[in-house]
PDB file of C-alpha atoms in Angstrom:
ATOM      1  CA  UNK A   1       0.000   0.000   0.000  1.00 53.00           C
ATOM      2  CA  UNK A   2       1.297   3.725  -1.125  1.00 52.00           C
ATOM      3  CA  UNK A   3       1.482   5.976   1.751  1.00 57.00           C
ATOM      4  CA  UNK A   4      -0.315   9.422   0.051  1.00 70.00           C
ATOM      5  CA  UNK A   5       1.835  11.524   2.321  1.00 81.00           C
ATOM      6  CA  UNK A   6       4.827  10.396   0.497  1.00 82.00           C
ATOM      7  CA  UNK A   7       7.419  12.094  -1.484  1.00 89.00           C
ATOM      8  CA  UNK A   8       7.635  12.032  -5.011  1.00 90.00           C
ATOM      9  CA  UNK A   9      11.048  11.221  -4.227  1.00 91.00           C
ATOM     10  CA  UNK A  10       9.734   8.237  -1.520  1.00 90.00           C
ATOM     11  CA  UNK A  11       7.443   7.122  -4.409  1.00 87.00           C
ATOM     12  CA  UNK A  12       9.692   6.522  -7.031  1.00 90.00           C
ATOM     13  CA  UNK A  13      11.989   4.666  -4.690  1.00 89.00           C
ATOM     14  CA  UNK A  14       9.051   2.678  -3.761  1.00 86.00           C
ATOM     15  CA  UNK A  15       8.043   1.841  -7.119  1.00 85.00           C
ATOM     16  CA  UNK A  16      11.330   1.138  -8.462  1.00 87.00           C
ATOM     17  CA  UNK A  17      11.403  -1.241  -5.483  1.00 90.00           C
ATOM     18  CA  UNK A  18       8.183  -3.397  -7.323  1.00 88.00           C
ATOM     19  CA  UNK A  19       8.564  -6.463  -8.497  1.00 84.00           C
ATOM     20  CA  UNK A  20       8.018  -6.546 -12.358  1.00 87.00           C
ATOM     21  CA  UNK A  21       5.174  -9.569 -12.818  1.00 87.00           C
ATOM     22  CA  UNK A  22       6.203 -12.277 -15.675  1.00 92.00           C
ATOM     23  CA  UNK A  23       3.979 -13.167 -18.633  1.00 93.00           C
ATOM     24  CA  UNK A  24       3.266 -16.436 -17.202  1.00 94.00           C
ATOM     25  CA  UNK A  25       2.276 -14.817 -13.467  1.00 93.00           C
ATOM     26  CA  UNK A  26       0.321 -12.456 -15.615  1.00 93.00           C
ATOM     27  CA  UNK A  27      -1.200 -15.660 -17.041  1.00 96.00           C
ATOM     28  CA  UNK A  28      -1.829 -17.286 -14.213  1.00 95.00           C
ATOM     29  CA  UNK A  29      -3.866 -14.285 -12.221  1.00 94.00           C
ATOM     30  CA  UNK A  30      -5.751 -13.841 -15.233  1.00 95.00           C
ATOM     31  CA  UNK A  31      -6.825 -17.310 -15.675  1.00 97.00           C
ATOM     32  CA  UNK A  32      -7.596 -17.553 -11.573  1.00 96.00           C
ATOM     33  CA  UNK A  33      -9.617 -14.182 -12.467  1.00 95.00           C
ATOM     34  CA  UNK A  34     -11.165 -15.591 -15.475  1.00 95.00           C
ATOM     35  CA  UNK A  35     -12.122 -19.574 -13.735  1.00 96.00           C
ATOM     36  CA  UNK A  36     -13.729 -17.451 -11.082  1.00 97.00           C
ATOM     37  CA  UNK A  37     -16.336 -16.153 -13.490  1.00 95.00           C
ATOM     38  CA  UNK A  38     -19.803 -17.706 -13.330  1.00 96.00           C
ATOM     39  CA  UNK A  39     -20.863 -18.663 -16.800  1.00 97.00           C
ATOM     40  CA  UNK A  40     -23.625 -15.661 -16.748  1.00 97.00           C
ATOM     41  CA  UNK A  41     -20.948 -13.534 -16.211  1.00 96.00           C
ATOM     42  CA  UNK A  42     -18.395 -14.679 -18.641  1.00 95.00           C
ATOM     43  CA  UNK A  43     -21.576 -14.262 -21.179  1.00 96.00           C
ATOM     44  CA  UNK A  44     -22.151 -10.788 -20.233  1.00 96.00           C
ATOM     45  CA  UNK A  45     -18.919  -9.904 -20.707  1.00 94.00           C
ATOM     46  CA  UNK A  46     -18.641 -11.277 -23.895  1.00 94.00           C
ATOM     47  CA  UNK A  47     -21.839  -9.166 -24.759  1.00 95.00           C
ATOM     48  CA  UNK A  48     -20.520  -6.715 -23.484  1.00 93.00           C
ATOM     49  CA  UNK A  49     -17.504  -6.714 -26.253  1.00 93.00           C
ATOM     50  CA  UNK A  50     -19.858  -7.476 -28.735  1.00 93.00           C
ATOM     51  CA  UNK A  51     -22.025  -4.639 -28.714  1.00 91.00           C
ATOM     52  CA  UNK A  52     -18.670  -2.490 -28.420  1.00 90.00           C
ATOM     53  CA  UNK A  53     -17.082  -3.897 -30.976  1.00 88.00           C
ATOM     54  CA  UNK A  54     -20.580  -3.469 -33.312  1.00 87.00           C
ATOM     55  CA  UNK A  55     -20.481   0.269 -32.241  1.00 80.00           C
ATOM     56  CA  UNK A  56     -17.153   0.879 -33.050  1.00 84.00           C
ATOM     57  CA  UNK A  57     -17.509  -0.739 -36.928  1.00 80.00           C
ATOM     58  CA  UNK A  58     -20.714   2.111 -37.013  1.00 77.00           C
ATOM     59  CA  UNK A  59     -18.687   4.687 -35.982  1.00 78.00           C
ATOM     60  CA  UNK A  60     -15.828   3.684 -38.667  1.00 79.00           C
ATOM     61  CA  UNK A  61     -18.472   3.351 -41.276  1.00 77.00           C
ATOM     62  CA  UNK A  62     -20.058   6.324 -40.197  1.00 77.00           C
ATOM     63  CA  UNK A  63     -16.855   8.544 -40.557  1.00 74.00           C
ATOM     64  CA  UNK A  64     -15.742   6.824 -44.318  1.00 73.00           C
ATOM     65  CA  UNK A  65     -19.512   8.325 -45.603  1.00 66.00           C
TER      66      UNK A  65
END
């Protein structure tokens, strides 16, 4: 946790003090993240993208007229 009342000086010693996070640790919280999902809500968020994704291919379509 990042004490507010810190320096920036403090801060940047603290963060250079972080422990960079691998691809495969990345991996690994994002598949404990992702198994811990109900399937309603790994359908929502795929909805979600959908309906994004469907927006932005308007608004590109919209802006080649």
């Amino acid at each position: 946790m990042v004490n507010i009342e810190m320096s920036d000086a403090e801060y940047q010693d603290w963060l250079h003090s972080q422990k960079s996070a691998t691809q495969e640790e990345v991996q690994a919280q994002h598949d404990a993240w992702w198994n811990s999902l109900t399937d309603k809500q790994k359908q929502q968020l795929y909805n979600d993208q959908e309906e994004l994704f469907k927006l932005t291919i308007e608004e590109i379509n919209h802006e080649c007229k």
